[in-house]
């Protein structure tokens, strides 16, 4: 059985989850060791709320994704 985490706050520096990219990588590593191979990053984002800048979210996601890809 494959486990998917559909609600996580692992996108660093965005909300009440991970504060740094290193912390995000550590959290993802722990999830991986527990058998969670797919994680959906779910920051507190509301369209038209301007709480977070969408470009900032995408930039941090892409940076985190690149770091993960370089681990393998």
Short mmCIF file of N, CA and C in Angstrom, two decimals:
data_model
loop_
_atom_site.label_atom_id
_atom_site.label_comp_id
_atom_site.label_asym_id
_atom_site.label_seq_id
_atom_site.Cartn_x
_atom_site.Cartn_y
_atom_site.Cartn_z
N UNK A 1 0.84 -1.18 0.00
CA UNK A 1 0.00 0.00 0.00
C UNK A 1 0.89 1.25 0.00
N UNK A 2 0.55 2.18 -0.85
CA UNK A 2 1.29 3.43 -0.92
C UNK A 2 0.56 4.50 -0.13
N UNK A 3 1.30 5.19 0.72
CA UNK A 3 0.72 6.23 1.54
C UNK A 3 1.05 7.60 0.93
N UNK A 4 0.03 8.46 0.86
CA UNK A 4 0.20 9.81 0.35
C UNK A 4 -0.21 10.79 1.44
N UNK A 5 0.66 11.74 1.75
CA UNK A 5 0.33 12.79 2.71
C UNK A 5 -0.35 13.91 1.92
N UNK A 6 -1.64 14.10 2.14
CA UNK A 6 -2.38 15.07 1.35
C UNK A 6 -2.52 16.43 2.04
N UNK A 7 -1.94 16.57 3.21
CA UNK A 7 -2.00 17.86 3.91
C UNK A 7 -0.74 18.04 4.73
N UNK A 8 0.15 18.87 4.23
CA UNK A 8 1.40 19.11 4.97
C UNK A 8 1.79 20.58 4.86
N UNK A 9 2.52 21.02 5.83
CA UNK A 9 3.04 22.39 5.84
C UNK A 9 4.55 22.33 5.79
N UNK A 10 5.05 21.69 4.73
CA UNK A 10 6.48 21.50 4.57
C UNK A 10 7.13 22.52 3.64
N UNK A 11 6.35 23.43 3.08
CA UNK A 11 6.93 24.48 2.26
C UNK A 11 7.46 25.55 3.19
N UNK A 12 8.75 25.69 3.21
CA UNK A 12 9.42 26.48 4.24
C UNK A 12 9.12 27.99 4.18
N UNK A 13 9.08 28.56 5.39
CA UNK A 13 8.95 30.00 5.53
C UNK A 13 7.63 30.58 5.06
N UNK A 14 6.59 29.78 5.02
CA UNK A 14 5.32 30.26 4.48
C UNK A 14 4.26 30.41 5.56
N UNK A 15 4.10 29.41 6.38
CA UNK A 15 3.04 29.47 7.39
C UNK A 15 3.53 28.85 8.69
N UNK A 16 2.69 28.08 9.34
CA UNK A 16 3.04 27.53 10.65
C UNK A 16 3.80 26.21 10.58
N UNK A 17 4.35 25.89 9.43
CA UNK A 17 5.11 24.65 9.27
C UNK A 17 6.61 24.90 9.30
N UNK A 18 7.27 24.35 8.34
CA UNK A 18 8.72 24.44 8.25
C UNK A 18 9.18 25.90 8.15
N UNK A 19 10.25 26.21 8.86
CA UNK A 19 10.78 27.59 8.85
C UNK A 19 11.91 27.77 7.84
N UNK A 20 12.67 26.70 7.56
CA UNK A 20 13.81 26.78 6.66
C UNK A 20 13.76 25.65 5.64
N UNK A 21 14.52 25.79 4.57
CA UNK A 21 14.57 24.73 3.57
C UNK A 21 15.20 23.47 4.16
N UNK A 22 16.15 23.65 5.07
CA UNK A 22 16.76 22.49 5.73
C UNK A 22 15.74 21.72 6.56
N UNK A 23 14.86 22.45 7.23
CA UNK A 23 13.81 21.81 8.01
C UNK A 23 12.82 21.08 7.08
N UNK A 24 12.51 21.69 5.94
CA UNK A 24 11.63 21.03 4.97
C UNK A 24 12.26 19.72 4.49
N UNK A 25 13.54 19.75 4.17
CA UNK A 25 14.23 18.54 3.71
C UNK A 25 14.25 17.47 4.79
N UNK A 26 14.44 17.89 6.03
CA UNK A 26 14.43 16.93 7.14
C UNK A 26 13.04 16.31 7.30
N UNK A 27 12.01 17.12 7.22
CA UNK A 27 10.64 16.62 7.35
C UNK A 27 10.31 15.64 6.22
N UNK A 28 10.72 15.99 5.01
CA UNK A 28 10.49 15.11 3.87
C UNK A 28 11.27 13.80 4.02
N UNK A 29 12.48 13.88 4.55
CA UNK A 29 13.28 12.68 4.79
C UNK A 29 12.63 11.75 5.80
N UNK A 30 12.08 12.32 6.85
CA UNK A 30 11.38 11.52 7.87
C UNK A 30 10.16 10.86 7.24
N UNK A 31 9.42 11.62 6.46
CA UNK A 31 8.24 11.06 5.78
C UNK A 31 8.63 9.90 4.88
N UNK A 32 9.71 10.09 4.13
CA UNK A 32 10.19 9.05 3.21
C UNK A 32 10.55 7.78 3.97
N UNK A 33 11.26 7.94 5.08
CA UNK A 33 11.65 6.78 5.90
C UNK A 33 10.43 6.06 6.48
N UNK A 34 9.33 6.79 6.66
CA UNK A 34 8.09 6.21 7.17
C UNK A 34 7.25 5.59 6.07
N UNK A 35 7.74 5.68 4.82
CA UNK A 35 7.03 5.08 3.70
C UNK A 35 6.12 6.01 2.93
N UNK A 36 6.18 7.28 3.24
CA UNK A 36 5.35 8.25 2.53
C UNK A 36 6.17 8.74 1.33
N UNK A 37 5.76 8.31 0.14
CA UNK A 37 6.52 8.62 -1.06
C UNK A 37 5.95 9.79 -1.85
N UNK A 38 4.76 10.23 -1.50
CA UNK A 38 4.12 11.36 -2.17
C UNK A 38 3.58 12.31 -1.13
N UNK A 39 3.93 13.58 -1.27
CA UNK A 39 3.51 14.60 -0.32
C UNK A 39 2.91 15.77 -1.10
N UNK A 40 1.76 16.21 -0.68
CA UNK A 40 1.13 17.39 -1.27
C UNK A 40 1.38 18.54 -0.31
N UNK A 41 2.09 19.56 -0.79
CA UNK A 41 2.38 20.73 0.03
C UNK A 41 1.15 21.64 0.03
N UNK A 42 0.66 21.94 1.22
CA UNK A 42 -0.59 22.68 1.33
C UNK A 42 -0.45 23.89 2.26
N UNK A 43 0.21 24.95 1.78
CA UNK A 43 0.28 26.15 2.63
C UNK A 43 -1.09 26.79 2.73
N UNK A 44 -1.25 27.62 3.72
CA UNK A 44 -2.50 28.35 3.90
C UNK A 44 -2.57 29.45 2.84
N UNK A 45 -3.15 29.13 1.70
CA UNK A 45 -3.25 30.09 0.60
C UNK A 45 -4.71 30.25 0.21
N UNK A 46 -5.14 31.49 0.13
CA UNK A 46 -6.50 31.77 -0.29
C UNK A 46 -6.44 32.75 -1.46
N UNK A 47 -7.07 32.37 -2.56
CA UNK A 47 -7.12 33.24 -3.72
C UNK A 47 -7.74 34.58 -3.34
N UNK A 48 -7.16 35.63 -3.82
CA UNK A 48 -7.62 37.01 -3.59
C UNK A 48 -7.43 37.48 -2.15
N UNK A 49 -6.68 36.76 -1.35
CA UNK A 49 -6.44 37.17 0.02
C UNK A 49 -5.12 37.92 0.17
N UNK A 50 -4.17 37.67 -0.72
CA UNK A 50 -2.85 38.29 -0.70
C UNK A 50 -2.06 37.98 0.57
N UNK A 51 -2.45 36.92 1.27
CA UNK A 51 -1.70 36.51 2.45
C UNK A 51 -0.29 36.11 2.06
N UNK A 52 -0.16 35.40 0.94
CA UNK A 52 1.14 35.00 0.42
C UNK A 52 1.18 35.29 -1.07
N UNK A 53 2.34 35.65 -1.54
CA UNK A 53 2.54 35.91 -2.94
C UNK A 53 2.70 34.58 -3.69
N UNK A 54 1.88 34.35 -4.70
CA UNK A 54 1.91 33.10 -5.45
C UNK A 54 3.29 32.84 -6.05
N UNK A 55 3.95 33.88 -6.55
CA UNK A 55 5.29 33.71 -7.12
C UNK A 55 6.28 33.24 -6.07
N UNK A 56 6.14 33.73 -4.84
CA UNK A 56 7.00 33.30 -3.74
C UNK A 56 6.77 31.82 -3.44
N UNK A 57 5.50 31.41 -3.41
CA UNK A 57 5.18 30.00 -3.16
C UNK A 57 5.78 29.11 -4.24
N UNK A 58 5.61 29.49 -5.49
CA UNK A 58 6.15 28.70 -6.60
C UNK A 58 7.66 28.66 -6.58
N UNK A 59 8.29 29.77 -6.26
CA UNK A 59 9.75 29.83 -6.19
C UNK A 59 10.28 28.90 -5.10
N UNK A 60 9.67 28.93 -3.94
CA UNK A 60 10.11 28.06 -2.85
C UNK A 60 9.85 26.60 -3.17
N UNK A 61 8.71 26.31 -3.80
CA UNK A 61 8.41 24.94 -4.21
C UNK A 61 9.47 24.45 -5.19
N UNK A 62 9.79 25.25 -6.20
CA UNK A 62 10.77 24.84 -7.19
C UNK A 62 12.16 24.67 -6.59
N UNK A 63 12.53 25.54 -5.65
CA UNK A 63 13.83 25.41 -4.97
C UNK A 63 13.88 24.11 -4.17
N UNK A 64 12.82 23.81 -3.45
CA UNK A 64 12.75 22.58 -2.65
C UNK A 64 12.79 21.35 -3.56
N UNK A 65 12.04 21.40 -4.64
CA UNK A 65 12.02 20.30 -5.60
C UNK A 65 13.41 20.05 -6.19
N UNK A 66 14.12 21.11 -6.53
CA UNK A 66 15.47 20.97 -7.09
C UNK A 66 16.42 20.35 -6.07
N UNK A 67 16.33 20.75 -4.83
CA UNK A 67 17.19 20.17 -3.78
C UNK A 67 16.92 18.69 -3.62
N UNK A 68 15.65 18.29 -3.65
CA UNK A 68 15.28 16.88 -3.52
C UNK A 68 15.81 16.09 -4.69
N UNK A 69 15.68 16.63 -5.90
CA UNK A 69 16.15 15.93 -7.09
C UNK A 69 17.66 15.74 -7.05
N UNK A 70 18.39 16.65 -6.43
CA UNK A 70 19.85 16.55 -6.35
C UNK A 70 20.31 15.56 -5.28
N UNK A 71 19.41 15.15 -4.38
CA UNK A 71 19.77 14.18 -3.34
C UNK A 71 19.96 12.81 -3.96
N UNK A 72 19.13 12.47 -4.91
CA UNK A 72 19.16 11.14 -5.50
C UNK A 72 20.30 11.09 -6.42
#
